[in-house]
mmCIF file of C-alpha atoms in Angstrom:
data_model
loop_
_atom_site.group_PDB
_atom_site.id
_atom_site.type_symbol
_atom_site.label_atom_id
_atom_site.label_comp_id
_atom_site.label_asym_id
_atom_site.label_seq_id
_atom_site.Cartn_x
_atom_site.Cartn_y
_atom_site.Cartn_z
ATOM 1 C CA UNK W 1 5.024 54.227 14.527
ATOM 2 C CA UNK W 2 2.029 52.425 14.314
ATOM 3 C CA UNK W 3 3.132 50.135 10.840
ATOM 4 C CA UNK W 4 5.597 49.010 13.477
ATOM 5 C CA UNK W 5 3.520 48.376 16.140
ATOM 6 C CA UNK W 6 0.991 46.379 13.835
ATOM 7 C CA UNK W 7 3.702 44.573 12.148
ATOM 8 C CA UNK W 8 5.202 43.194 15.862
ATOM 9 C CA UNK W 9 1.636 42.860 17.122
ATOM 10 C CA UNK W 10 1.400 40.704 13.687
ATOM 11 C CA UNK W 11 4.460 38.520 14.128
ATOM 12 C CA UNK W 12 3.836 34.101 15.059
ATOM 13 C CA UNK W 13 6.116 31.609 16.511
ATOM 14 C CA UNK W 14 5.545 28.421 14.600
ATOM 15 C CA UNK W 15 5.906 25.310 16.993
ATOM 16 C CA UNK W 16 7.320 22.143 15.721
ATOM 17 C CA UNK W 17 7.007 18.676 17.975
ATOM 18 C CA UNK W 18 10.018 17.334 18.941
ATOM 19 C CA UNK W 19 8.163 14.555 20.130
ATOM 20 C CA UNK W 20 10.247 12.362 17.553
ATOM 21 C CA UNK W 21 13.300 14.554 17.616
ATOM 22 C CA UNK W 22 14.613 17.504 15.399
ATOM 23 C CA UNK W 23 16.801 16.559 12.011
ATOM 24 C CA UNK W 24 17.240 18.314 9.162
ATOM 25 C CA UNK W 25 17.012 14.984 7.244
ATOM 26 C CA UNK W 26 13.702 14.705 8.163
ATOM 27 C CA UNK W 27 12.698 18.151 6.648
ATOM 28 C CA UNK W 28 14.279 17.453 3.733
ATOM 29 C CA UNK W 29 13.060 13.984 3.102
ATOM 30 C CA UNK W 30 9.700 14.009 4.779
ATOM 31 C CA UNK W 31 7.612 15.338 1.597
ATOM 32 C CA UNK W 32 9.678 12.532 -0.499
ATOM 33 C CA UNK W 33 8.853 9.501 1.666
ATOM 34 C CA UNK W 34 5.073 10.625 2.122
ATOM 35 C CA UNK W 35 4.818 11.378 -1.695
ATOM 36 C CA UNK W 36 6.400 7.332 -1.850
ATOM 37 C CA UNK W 37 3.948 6.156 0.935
ATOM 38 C CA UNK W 38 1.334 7.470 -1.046
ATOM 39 C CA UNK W 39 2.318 5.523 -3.968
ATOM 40 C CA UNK W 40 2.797 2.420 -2.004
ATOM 41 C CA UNK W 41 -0.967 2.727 -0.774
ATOM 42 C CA UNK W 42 -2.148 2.919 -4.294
ATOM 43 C CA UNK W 43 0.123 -0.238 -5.253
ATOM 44 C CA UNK W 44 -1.637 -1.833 -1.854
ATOM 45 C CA UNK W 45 -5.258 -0.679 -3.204
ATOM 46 C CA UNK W 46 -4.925 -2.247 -6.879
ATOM 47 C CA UNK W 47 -3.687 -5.450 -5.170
ATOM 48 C CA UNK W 48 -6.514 -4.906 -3.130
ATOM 49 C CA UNK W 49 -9.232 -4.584 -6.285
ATOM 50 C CA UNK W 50 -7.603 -7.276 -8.010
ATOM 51 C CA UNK W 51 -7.538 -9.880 -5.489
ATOM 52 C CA UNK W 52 -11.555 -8.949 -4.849
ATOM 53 C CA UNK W 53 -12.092 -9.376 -7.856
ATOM 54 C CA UNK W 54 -10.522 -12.813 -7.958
ATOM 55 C CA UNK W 55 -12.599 -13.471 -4.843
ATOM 56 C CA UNK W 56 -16.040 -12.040 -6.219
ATOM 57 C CA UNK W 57 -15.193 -14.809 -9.104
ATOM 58 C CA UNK W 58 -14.462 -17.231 -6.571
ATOM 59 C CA UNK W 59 -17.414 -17.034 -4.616
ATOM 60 C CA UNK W 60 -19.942 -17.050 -7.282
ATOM 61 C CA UNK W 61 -18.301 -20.539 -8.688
ATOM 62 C CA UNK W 62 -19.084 -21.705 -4.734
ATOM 63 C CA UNK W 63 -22.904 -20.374 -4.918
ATOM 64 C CA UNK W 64 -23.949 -23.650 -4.684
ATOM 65 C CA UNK W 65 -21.943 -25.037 -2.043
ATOM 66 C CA UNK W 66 -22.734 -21.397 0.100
ATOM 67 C CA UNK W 67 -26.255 -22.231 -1.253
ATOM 68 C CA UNK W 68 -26.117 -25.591 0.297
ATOM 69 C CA UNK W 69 -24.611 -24.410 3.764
ATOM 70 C CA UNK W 70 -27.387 -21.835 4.325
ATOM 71 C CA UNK W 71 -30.006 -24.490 3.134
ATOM 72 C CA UNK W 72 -28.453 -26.913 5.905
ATOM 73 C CA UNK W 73 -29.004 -24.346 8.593
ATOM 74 C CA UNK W 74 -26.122 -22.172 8.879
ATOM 75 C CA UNK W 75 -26.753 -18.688 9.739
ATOM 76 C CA UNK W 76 -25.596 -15.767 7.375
ATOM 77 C CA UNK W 77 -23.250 -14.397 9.784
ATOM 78 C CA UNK W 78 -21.489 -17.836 9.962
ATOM 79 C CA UNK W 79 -21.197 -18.015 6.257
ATOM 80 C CA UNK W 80 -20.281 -14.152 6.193
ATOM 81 C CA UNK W 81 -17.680 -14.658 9.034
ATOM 82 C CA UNK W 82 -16.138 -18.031 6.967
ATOM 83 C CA UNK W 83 -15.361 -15.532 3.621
ATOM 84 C CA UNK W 84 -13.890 -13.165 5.970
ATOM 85 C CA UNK W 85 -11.907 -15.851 7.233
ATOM 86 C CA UNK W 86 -10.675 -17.104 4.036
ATOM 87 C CA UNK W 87 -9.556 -13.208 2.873
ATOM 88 C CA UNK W 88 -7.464 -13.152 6.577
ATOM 89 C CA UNK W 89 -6.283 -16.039 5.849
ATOM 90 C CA UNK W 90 -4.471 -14.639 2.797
ATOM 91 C CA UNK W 91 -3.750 -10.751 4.505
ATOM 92 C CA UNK W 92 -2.002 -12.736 7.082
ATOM 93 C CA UNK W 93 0.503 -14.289 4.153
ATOM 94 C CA UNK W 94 0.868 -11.569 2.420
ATOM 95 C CA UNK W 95 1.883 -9.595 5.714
ATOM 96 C CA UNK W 96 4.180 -12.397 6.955
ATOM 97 C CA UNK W 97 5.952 -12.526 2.910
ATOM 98 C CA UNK W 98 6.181 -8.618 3.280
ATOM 99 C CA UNK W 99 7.886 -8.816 6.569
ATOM 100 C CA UNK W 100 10.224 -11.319 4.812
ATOM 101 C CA UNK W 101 11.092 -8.916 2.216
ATOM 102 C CA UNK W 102 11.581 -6.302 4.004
ATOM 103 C CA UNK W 103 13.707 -7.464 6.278
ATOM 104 C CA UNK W 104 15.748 -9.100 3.355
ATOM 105 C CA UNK W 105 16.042 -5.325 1.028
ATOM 106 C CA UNK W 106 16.731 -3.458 4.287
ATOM 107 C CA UNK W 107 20.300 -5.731 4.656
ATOM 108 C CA UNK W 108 20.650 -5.283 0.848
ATOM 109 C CA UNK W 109 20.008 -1.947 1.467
ATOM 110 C CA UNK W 110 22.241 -1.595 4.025
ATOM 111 C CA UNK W 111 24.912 -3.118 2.392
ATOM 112 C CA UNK W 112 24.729 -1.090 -0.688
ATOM 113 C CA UNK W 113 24.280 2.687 1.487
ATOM 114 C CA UNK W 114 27.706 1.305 3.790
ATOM 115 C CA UNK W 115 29.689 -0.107 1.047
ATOM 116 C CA UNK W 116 33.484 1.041 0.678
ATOM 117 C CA UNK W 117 36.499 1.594 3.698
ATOM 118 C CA UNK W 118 34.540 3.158 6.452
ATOM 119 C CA UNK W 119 31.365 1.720 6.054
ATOM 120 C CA UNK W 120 28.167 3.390 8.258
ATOM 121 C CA UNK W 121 26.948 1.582 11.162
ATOM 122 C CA UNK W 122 23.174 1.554 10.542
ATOM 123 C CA UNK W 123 20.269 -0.517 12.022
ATOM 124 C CA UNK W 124 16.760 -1.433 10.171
ATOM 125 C CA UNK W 125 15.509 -3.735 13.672
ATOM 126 C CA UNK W 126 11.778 -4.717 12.977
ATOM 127 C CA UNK W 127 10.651 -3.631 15.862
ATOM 128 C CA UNK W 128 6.390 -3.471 17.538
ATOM 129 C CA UNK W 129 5.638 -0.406 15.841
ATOM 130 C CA UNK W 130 6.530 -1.895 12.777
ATOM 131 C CA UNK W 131 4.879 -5.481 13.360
ATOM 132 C CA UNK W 132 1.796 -3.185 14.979
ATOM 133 C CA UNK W 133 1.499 -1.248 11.445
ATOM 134 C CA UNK W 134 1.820 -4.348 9.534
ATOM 135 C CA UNK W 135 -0.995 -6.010 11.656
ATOM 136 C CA UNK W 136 -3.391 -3.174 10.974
ATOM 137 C CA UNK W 137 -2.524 -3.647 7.363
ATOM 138 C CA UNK W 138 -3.252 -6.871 7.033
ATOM 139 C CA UNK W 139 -6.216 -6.693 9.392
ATOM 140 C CA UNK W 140 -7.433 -3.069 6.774
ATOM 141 C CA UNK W 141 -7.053 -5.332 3.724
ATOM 142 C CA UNK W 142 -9.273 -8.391 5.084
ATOM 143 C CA UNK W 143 -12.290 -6.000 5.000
ATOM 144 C CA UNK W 144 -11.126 -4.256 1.857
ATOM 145 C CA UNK W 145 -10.588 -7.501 0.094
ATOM 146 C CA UNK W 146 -13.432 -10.146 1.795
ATOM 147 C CA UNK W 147 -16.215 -7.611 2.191
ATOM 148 C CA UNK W 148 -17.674 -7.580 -1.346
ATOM 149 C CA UNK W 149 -17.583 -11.248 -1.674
ATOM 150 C CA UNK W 150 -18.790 -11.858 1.611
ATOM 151 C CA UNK W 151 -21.787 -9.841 1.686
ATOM 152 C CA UNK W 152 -22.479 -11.403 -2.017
ATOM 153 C CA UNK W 153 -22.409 -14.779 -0.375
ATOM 154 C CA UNK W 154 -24.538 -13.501 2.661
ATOM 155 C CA UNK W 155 -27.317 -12.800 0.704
ATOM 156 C CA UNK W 156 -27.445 -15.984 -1.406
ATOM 157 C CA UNK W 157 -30.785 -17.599 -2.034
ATOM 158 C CA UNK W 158 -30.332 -20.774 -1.141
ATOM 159 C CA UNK W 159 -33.197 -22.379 -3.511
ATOM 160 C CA UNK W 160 -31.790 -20.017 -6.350
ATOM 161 C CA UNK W 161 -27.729 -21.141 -5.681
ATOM 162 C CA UNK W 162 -28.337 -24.923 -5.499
ATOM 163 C CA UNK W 163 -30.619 -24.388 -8.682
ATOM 164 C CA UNK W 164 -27.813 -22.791 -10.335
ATOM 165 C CA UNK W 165 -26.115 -23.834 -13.861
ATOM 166 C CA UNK W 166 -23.883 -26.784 -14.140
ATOM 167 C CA UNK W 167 -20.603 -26.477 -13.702
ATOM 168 C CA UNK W 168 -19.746 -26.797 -17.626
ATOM 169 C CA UNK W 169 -22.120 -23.742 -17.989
ATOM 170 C CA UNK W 170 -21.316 -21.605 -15.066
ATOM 171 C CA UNK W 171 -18.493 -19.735 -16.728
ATOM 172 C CA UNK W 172 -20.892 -18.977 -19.843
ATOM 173 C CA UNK W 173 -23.494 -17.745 -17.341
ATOM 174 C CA UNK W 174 -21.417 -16.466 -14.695
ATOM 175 C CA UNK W 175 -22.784 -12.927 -13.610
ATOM 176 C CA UNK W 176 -20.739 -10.790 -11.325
ATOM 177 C CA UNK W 177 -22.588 -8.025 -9.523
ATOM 178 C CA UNK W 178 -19.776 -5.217 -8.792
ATOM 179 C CA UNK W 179 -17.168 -6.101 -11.165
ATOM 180 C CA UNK W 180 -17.804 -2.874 -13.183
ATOM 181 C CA UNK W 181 -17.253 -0.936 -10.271
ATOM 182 C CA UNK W 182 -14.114 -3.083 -9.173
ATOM 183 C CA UNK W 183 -12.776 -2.796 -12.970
ATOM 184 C CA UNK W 184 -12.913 0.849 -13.122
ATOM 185 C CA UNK W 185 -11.215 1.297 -9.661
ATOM 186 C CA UNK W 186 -7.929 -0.980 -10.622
ATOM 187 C CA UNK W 187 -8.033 1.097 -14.316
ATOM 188 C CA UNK W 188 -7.578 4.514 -12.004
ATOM 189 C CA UNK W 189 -5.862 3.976 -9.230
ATOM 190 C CA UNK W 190 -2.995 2.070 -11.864
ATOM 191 C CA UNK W 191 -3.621 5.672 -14.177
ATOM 192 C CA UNK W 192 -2.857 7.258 -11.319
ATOM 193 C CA UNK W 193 0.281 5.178 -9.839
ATOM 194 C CA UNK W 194 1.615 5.529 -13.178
ATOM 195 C CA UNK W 195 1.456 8.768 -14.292
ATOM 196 C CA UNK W 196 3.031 9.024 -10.326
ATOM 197 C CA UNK W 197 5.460 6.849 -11.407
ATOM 198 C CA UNK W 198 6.363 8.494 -14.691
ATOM 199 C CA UNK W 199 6.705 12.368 -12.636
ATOM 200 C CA UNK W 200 9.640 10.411 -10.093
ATOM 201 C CA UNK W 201 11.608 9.092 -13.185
ATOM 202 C CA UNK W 202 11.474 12.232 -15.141
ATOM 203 C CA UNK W 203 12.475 14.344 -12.079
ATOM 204 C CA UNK W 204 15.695 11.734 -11.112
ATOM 205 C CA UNK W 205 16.463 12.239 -14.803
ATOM 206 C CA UNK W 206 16.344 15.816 -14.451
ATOM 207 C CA UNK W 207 18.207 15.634 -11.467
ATOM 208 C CA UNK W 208 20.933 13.389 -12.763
ATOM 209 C CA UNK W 209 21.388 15.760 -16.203
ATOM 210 C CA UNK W 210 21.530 19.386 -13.689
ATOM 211 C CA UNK W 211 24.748 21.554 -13.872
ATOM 212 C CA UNK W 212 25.912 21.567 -10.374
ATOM 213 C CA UNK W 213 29.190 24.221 -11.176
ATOM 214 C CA UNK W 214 31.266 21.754 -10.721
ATOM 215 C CA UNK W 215 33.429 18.397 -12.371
ATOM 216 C CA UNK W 216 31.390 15.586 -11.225
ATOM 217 C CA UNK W 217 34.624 13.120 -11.412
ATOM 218 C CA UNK W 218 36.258 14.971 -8.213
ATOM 219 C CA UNK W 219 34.950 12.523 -5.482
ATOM 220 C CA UNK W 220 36.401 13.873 -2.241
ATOM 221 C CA UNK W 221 39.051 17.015 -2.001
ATOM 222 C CA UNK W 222 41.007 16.808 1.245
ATOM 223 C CA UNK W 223 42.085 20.650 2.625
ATOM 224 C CA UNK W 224 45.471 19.970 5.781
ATOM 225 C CA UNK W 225 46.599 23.906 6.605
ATOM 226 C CA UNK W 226 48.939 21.933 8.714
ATOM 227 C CA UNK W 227 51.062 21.191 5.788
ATOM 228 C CA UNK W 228 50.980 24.829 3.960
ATOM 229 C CA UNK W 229 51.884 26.323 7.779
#
């Protein structure tokens, strides 16, 4: 009929990629780790807000010496290019302390997924792909953190900086352009990693307190039709 030739003439193939192989583990996890991920970027982004904000303080305490550079000849872009420094300088620690701990929880973790008499042979290596994605990281959250500051710092007066406050004033008369706006970013991206936060406890709870039809004390039931012939 012709419902049944519309509904053939109708029907798609969906293609999946096996470029990184086919597991059912990976369907059924894949939403869960991206849901984490995303909850791991927003921990990464209030670090990110705080630690500019730190840095914003920072380099409107060093006006004066900033103030001083400029008025001794150095260009912007060398001053600009020194913050940015200073805020690699600290992505590169924190990536090299991350690598630490991870390495460190994936053993723990290891040892607590493979405990008992046949434990599981599994392998966390930190391999280039992983050192790559750190790198970018680190190299994402220099601009993130050092870009405020740094273009603060770039366009210093110099006359204006040296003829700042004393330094017993300066934190009575210290003025941050942008801290607002950095304020109110940490306030909602931490609303929103906990409220995140508070939806994956509530749903493990709910998971822990579901009827599954069956005793939860039986561990392992072993069936031998050898024995009963």
């Amino acid at each position: 009929t012709e419902e049944t030739r519309k509904s053939l003439l109708d029907q798609r193939i969906a293609l999946t990629s096996a470029a990184t192989g086919v597991s059912a583990v990976r369907e059924r996890f894949s939403a869960s780790l991206r849901i984490l991920m995303g909850m791991v970027a927003l921990v990464l982004l209030v670090a990110c807000t705080n630690l500019a904000t730190l840095l914003l303080a920072r380099a409107t305490a060093r006006q004066k010496e900033m103030g001083m550079r400029l008025a001794l000849g150095a260009g912007r872009a060398r001053v600009l290019r020194q913050v940015l420094a200073e805020s690699a300088l600290l992505s590169a620690l924190g990536a090299l302390a991350g690598l630490v701990v991870a390495r460190v929880s994936g053993q723990i973790l290891l040892r607590m997924a493979s405990s008992g008499p046949q434990p599981i042979p599994l392998a966390l290596p930190i391999d280039a792909r992983a050192l790559g994605f750190t790198a970018g990281i680190a190299v994402l959250t220099t601009f993130i953190v050092g870009l405020v500051p740094a273009l603060k710092v770039s366009h210093l007066d110099p006359i204006a900086a040296i003829r700042s406050a004393p330094c017993r004033d300066r934190h009575r008369r210290l003025r941050l352009p942008g801290r607002h706006t950095l304020v109110v970013a940490q306030v909602a991206l931490t609303l929103v990693l906990l409220v995140g936060a508070g939806l994956f406890v509530a749903t493990a709870r709910n998971l822990t307190r579901a009827d599954l039809g069956f005793d939860r004390s039986v561990l392992q039931v072993g069936v031998d039709p050898i024995v009963a012939g």
